[in-house]
CSV table of C-alpha atoms in Angstrom, one decimal:
chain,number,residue,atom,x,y,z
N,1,UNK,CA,-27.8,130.5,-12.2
N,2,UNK,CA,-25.0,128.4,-13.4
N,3,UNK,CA,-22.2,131.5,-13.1
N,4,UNK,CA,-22.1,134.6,-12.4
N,5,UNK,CA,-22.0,137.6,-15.3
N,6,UNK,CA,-18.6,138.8,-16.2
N,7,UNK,CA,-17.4,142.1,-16.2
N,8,UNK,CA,-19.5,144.4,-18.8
N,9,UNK,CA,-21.9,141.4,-19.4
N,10,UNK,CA,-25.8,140.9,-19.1
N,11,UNK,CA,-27.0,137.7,-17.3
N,12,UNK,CA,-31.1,137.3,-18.5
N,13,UNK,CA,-33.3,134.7,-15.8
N,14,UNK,CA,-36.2,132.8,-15.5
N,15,UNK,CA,-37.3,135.5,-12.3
N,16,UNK,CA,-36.4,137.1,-9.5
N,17,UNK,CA,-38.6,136.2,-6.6
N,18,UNK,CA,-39.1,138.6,-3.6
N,19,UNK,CA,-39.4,136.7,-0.3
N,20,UNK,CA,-39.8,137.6,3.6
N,21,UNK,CA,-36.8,137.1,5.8
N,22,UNK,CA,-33.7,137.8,7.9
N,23,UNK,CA,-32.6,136.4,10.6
N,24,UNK,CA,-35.5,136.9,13.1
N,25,UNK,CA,-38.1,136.5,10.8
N,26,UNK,CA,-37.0,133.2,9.4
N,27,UNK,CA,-36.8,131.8,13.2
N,28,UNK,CA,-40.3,133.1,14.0
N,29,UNK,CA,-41.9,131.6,11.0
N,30,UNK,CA,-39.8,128.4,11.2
N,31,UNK,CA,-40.7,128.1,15.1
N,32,UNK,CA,-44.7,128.8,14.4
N,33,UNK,CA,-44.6,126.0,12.1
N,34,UNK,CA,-43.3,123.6,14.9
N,35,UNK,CA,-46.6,124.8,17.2
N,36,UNK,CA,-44.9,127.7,19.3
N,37,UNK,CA,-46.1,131.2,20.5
N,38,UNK,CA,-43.8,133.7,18.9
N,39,UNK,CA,-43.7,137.0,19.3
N,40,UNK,CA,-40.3,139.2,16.7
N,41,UNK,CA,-38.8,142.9,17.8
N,42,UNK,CA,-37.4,144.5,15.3
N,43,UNK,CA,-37.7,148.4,13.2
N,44,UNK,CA,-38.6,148.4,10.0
N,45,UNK,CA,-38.9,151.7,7.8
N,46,UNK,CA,-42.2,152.9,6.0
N,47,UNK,CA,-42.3,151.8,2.4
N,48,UNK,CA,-43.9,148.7,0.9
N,49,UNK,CA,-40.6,146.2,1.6
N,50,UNK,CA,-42.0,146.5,5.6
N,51,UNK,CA,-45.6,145.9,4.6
N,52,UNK,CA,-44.8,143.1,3.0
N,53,UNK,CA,-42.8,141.7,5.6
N,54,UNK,CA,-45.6,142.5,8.3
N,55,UNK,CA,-48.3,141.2,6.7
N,56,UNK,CA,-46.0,137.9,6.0
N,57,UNK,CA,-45.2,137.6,9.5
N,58,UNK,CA,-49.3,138.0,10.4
N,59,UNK,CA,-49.9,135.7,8.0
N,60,UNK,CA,-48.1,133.3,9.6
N,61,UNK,CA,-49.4,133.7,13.0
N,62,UNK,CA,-46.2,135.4,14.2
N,63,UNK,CA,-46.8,138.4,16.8
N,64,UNK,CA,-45.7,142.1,15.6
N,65,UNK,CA,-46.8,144.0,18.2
N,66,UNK,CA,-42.9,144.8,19.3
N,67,UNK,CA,-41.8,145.8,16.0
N,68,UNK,CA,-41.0,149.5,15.7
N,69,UNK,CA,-41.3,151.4,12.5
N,70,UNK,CA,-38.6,154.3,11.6
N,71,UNK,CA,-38.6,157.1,9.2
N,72,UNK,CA,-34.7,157.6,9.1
N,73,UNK,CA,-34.1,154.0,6.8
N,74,UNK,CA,-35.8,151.9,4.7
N,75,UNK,CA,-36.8,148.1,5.3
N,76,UNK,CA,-33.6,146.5,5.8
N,77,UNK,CA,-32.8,144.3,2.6
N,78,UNK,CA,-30.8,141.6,1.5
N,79,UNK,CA,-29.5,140.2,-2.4
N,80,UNK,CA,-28.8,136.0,-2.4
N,81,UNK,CA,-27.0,135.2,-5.5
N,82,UNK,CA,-27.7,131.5,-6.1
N,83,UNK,CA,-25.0,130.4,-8.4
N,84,UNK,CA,-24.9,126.5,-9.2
N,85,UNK,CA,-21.8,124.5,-7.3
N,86,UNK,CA,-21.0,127.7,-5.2
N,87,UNK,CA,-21.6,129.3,-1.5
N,88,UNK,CA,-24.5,131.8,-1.9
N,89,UNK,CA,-23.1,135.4,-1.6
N,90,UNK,CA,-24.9,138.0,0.0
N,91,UNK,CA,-25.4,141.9,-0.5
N,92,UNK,CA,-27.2,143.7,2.1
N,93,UNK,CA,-28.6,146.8,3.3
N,94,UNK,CA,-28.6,147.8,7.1
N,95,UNK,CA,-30.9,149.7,6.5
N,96,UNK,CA,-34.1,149.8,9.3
N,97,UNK,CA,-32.3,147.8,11.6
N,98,UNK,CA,-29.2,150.5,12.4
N,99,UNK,CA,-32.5,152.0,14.5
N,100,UNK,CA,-33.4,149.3,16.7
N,101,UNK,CA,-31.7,149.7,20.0
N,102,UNK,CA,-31.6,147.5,23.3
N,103,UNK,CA,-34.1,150.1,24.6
N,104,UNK,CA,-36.8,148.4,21.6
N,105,UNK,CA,-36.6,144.7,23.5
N,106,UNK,CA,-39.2,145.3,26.7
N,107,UNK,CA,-37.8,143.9,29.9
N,108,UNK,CA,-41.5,143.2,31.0
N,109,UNK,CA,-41.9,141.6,27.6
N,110,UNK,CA,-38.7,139.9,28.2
N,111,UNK,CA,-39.6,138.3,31.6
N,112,UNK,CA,-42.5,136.3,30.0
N,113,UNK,CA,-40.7,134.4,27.9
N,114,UNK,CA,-39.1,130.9,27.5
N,115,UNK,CA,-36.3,131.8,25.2
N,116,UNK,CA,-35.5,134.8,23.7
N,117,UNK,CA,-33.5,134.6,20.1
N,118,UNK,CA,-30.8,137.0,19.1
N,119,UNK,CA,-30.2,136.8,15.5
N,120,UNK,CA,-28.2,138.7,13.0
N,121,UNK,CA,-25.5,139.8,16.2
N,122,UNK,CA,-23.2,142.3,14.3
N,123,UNK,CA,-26.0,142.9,11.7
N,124,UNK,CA,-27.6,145.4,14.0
N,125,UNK,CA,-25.9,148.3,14.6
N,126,UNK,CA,-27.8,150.0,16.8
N,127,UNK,CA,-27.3,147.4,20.0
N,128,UNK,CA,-25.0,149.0,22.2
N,129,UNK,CA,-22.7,146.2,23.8
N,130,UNK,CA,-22.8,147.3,27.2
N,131,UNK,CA,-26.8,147.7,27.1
N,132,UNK,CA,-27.2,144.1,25.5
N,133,UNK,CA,-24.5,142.9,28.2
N,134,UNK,CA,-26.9,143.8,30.7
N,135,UNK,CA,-29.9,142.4,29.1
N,136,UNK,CA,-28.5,139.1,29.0
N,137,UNK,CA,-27.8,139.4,32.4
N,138,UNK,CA,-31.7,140.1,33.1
N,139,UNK,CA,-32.3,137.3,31.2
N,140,UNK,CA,-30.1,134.8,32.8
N,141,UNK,CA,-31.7,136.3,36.2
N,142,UNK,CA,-35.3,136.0,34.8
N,143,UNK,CA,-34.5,132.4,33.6
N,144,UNK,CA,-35.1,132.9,30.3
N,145,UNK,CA,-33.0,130.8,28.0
N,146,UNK,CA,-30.8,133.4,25.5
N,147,UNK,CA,-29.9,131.8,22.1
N,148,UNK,CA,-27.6,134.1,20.0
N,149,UNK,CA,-26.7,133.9,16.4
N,150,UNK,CA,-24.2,136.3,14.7
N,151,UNK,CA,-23.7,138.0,11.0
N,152,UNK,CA,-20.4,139.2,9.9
N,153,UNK,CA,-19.1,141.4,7.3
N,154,UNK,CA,-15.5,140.7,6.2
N,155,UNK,CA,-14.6,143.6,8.2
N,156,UNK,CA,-15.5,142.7,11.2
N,157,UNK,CA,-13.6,143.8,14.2
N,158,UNK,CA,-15.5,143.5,17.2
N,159,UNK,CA,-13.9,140.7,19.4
N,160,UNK,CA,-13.3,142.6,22.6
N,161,UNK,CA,-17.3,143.0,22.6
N,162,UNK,CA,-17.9,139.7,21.8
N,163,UNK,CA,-15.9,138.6,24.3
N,164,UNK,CA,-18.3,140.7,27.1
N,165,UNK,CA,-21.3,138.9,25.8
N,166,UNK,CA,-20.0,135.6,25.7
N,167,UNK,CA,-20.3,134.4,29.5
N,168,UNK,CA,-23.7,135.6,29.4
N,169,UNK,CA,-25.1,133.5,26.5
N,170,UNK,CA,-26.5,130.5,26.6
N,171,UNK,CA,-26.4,129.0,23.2
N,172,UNK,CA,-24.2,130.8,21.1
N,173,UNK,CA,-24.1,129.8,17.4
N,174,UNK,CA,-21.7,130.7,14.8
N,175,UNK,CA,-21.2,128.8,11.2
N,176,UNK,CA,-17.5,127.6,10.2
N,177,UNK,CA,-16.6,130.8,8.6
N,178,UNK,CA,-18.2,132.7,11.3
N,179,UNK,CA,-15.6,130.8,14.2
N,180,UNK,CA,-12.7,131.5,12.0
N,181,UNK,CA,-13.6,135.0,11.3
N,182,UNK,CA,-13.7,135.2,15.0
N,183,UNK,CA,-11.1,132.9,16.9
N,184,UNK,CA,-8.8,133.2,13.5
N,185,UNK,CA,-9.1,129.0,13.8
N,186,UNK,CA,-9.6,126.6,11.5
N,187,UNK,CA,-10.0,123.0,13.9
N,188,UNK,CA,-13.7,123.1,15.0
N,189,UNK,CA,-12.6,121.4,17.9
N,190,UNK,CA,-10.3,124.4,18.5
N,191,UNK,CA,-12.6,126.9,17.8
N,192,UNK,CA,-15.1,125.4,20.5
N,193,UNK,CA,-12.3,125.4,23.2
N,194,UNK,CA,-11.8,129.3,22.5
N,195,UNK,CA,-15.4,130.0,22.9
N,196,UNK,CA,-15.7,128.1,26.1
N,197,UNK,CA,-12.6,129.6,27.4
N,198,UNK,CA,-14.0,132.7,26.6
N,199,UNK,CA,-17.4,131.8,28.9
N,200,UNK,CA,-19.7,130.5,26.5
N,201,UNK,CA,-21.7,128.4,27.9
N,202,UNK,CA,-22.8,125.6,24.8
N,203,UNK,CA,-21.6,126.6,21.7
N,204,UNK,CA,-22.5,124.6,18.5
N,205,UNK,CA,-21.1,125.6,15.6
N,206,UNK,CA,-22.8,124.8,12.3
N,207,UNK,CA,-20.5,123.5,8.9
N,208,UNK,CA,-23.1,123.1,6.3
N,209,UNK,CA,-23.6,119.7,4.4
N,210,UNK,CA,-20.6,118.7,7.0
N,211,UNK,CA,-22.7,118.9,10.0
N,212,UNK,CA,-22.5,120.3,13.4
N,213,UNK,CA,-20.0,120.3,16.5
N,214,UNK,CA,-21.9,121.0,19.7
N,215,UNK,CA,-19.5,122.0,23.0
N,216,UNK,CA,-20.7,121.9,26.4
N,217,UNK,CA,-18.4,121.8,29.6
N,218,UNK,CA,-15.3,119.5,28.9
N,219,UNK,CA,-17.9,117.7,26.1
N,220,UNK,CA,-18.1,117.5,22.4
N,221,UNK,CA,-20.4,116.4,20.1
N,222,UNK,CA,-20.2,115.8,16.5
N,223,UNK,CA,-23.0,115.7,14.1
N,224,UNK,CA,-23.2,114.4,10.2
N,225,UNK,CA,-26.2,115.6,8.2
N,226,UNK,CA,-29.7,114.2,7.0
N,227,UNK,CA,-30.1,113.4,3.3
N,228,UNK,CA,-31.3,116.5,1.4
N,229,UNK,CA,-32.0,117.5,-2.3
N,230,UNK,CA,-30.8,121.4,-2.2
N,231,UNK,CA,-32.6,123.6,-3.8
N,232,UNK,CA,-31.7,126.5,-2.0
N,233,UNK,CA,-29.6,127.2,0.9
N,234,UNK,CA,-31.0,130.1,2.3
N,235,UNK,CA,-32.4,130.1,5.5
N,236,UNK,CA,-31.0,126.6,6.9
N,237,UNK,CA,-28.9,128.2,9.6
N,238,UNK,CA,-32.2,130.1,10.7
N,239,UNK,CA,-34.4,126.7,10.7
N,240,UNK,CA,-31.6,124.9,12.4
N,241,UNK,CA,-31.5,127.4,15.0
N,242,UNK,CA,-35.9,126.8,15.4
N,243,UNK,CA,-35.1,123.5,15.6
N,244,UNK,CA,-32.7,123.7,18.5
N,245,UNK,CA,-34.7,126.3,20.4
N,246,UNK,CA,-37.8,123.7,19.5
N,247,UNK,CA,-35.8,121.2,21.1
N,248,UNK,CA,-34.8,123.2,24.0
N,249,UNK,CA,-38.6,124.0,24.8
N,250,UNK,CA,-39.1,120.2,24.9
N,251,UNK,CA,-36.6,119.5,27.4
N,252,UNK,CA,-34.2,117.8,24.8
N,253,UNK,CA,-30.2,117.2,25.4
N,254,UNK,CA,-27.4,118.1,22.7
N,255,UNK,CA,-28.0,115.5,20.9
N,256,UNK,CA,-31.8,116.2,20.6
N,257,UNK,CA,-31.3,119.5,20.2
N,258,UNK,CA,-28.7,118.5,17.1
N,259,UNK,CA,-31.3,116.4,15.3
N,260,UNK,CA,-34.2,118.6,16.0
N,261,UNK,CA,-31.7,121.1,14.6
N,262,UNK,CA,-30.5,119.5,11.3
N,263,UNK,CA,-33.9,118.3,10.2
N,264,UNK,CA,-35.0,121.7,9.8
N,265,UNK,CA,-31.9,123.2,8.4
N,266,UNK,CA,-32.3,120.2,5.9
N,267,UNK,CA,-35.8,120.8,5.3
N,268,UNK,CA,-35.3,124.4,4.4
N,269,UNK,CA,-33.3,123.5,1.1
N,270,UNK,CA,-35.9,121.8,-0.5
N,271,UNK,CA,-37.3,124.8,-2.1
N,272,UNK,CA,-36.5,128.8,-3.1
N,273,UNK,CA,-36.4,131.0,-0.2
N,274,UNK,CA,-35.6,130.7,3.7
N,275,UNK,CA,-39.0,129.2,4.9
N,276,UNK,CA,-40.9,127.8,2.6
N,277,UNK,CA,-39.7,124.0,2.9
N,278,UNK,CA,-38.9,124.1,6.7
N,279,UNK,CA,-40.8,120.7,8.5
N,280,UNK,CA,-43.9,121.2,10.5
N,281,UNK,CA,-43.6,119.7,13.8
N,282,UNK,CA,-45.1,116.3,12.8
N,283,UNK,CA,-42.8,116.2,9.2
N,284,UNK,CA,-39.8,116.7,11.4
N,285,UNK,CA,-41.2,114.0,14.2
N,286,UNK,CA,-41.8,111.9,11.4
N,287,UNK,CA,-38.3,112.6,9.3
N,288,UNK,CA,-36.3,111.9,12.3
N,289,UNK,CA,-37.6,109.2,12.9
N,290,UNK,CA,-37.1,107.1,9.7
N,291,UNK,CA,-33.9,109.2,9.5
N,292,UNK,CA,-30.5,108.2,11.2
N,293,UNK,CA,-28.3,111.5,12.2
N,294,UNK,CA,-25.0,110.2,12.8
N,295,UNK,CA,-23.6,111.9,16.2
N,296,UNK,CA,-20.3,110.8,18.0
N,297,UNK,CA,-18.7,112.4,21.3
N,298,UNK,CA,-15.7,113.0,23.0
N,299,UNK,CA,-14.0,115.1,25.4
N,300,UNK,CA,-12.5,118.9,24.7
């Protein structure tokens, strides 16, 4: 839409689709599409919103076996308003997911895997800090790879247990607004000094049609973006976070994992909804290569 409705006013549109997604589901279907056995844990409630989602998730060859239903909240939901020339704004629902708990994600599941994904961090009630501390720890003793992504409410006031986590992930991965919200800076260069103070191991923090800065050690990184005709926003975070964890299965370095990264999260503009435009594995091959990513680097 073009603007928004003012006060007392009706807006009519063309429609209002309905689509699968949230954080974990977006990354699942995102990383099936690049070739990759994925299995998602999460609750959902009992009502048609998690049937839906399910039988998306099936449909795309992602496994469901770990996802727990609950009778105490409905599906989890979340309102994009699209407005022409703006940010999208979001309205959402906790719902389902203030019932999944630490105790959900199987350590024997856990120890089987490559990488395990963490989205929506701060969007999920239910994970106790000290419990997830400690299952990051497994992780890092299993060797599995922990990528963690966070979503913030405006009154978000949970530093000190950010800080506990943070020396135990491996790829943690706020946007712009997310770092300031956090370190209360504006440089991104600043912003990824705090995080590695605080024990973060890479950070790369993700600015939109600006790019990417990618911290590692006393290392920087700085990423432009690919050419893309947005059609919607939604979901490019999620796809560049596939695109890095594709990138990480494939033994790829920052940089890879940058470009691997913003072909996705420029792919999923290209149409309405989170997944639908995201790259297969041979589009994005293909994209990146007839597609410079401008990336510089310096020192912290």
């Amino acid at each position: 839409m073009r603007e928004l409705p003012r006060e007392g006013m009706l807006l009519a549109i063309d429609g209002m689709p309905v689509k699968a997604g949230g954080c974990a589901a977006n990354v699942a279907i995102d990383l099936v599409k690049q070739g990759h056995a994925v299995d998602i844990v999460g609750c959902l409630g009992r009502d048609p919103a998690a049937q839906t989602l399910r039988s998306t998730l099936t449909a795309h060859g992602v496994g469901c076996d770990q996802l727990a239903t609950t009778d105490q909240y409905p599906t989890s939901r979340t309102v994009v308003l699209l407005v022409e020339g703006q940010d999208r704004r979001f309205i959402h629902v906790f719902g389902a997911n203030r019932a999944l708990t630490v105790d959900h994600i199987s350590r024997e599941w856990v120890a089987g895997l490559k990488v395990l994904y963490i989205g929506g961090l701060f969007a999920l009630p239910g994970l106790d800090p000290a419990a997830l501390r400690d299952l990051l720890i497994f992780c890092r003793t299993m060797g599995v790879i922990t990528v963690v992504d966070v979503v913030m409410t405006q009154s978000w006031q949970s530093r000190g247990e950010l800080n506990a986590l943070l020396p135990h992930i491996d790829y943690f991965l706020p946007n712009d607004d997310e770092a300031h919200l956090i370190t209360g800076l504006t440089d991104p260069l600043a912003q990824l000094r705090f995080f590695r103070h605080a024990g973060a191991h890479t950070v790369i923090i993700t600015q939109g049609k600006s790019g990417a800065y990618a911290g590692r050690g006393g290392d920087y990184w700085r990423s432009g973006t690919y050419p893309a005709k947005v059609v919607d926003p939604s979901g490019s975070g999620d796809a560049f976070g596939a695109g890095l964890i594709a990138a990480i299965h494939r033994g790829g370095d920052l940089p890879d994992l940058l470009r691997y990264g913003s072909a996705l999260g420029a792919s999923a503009t290209r149409a309405v909804g989170t997944t639908d435009g995201v790259f297969t594995a041979s589009e994005a091959a293909a994209f990146i290569a007839a597609n410079n990513l401008p990336i510089t680097m310096g020192k912290l």
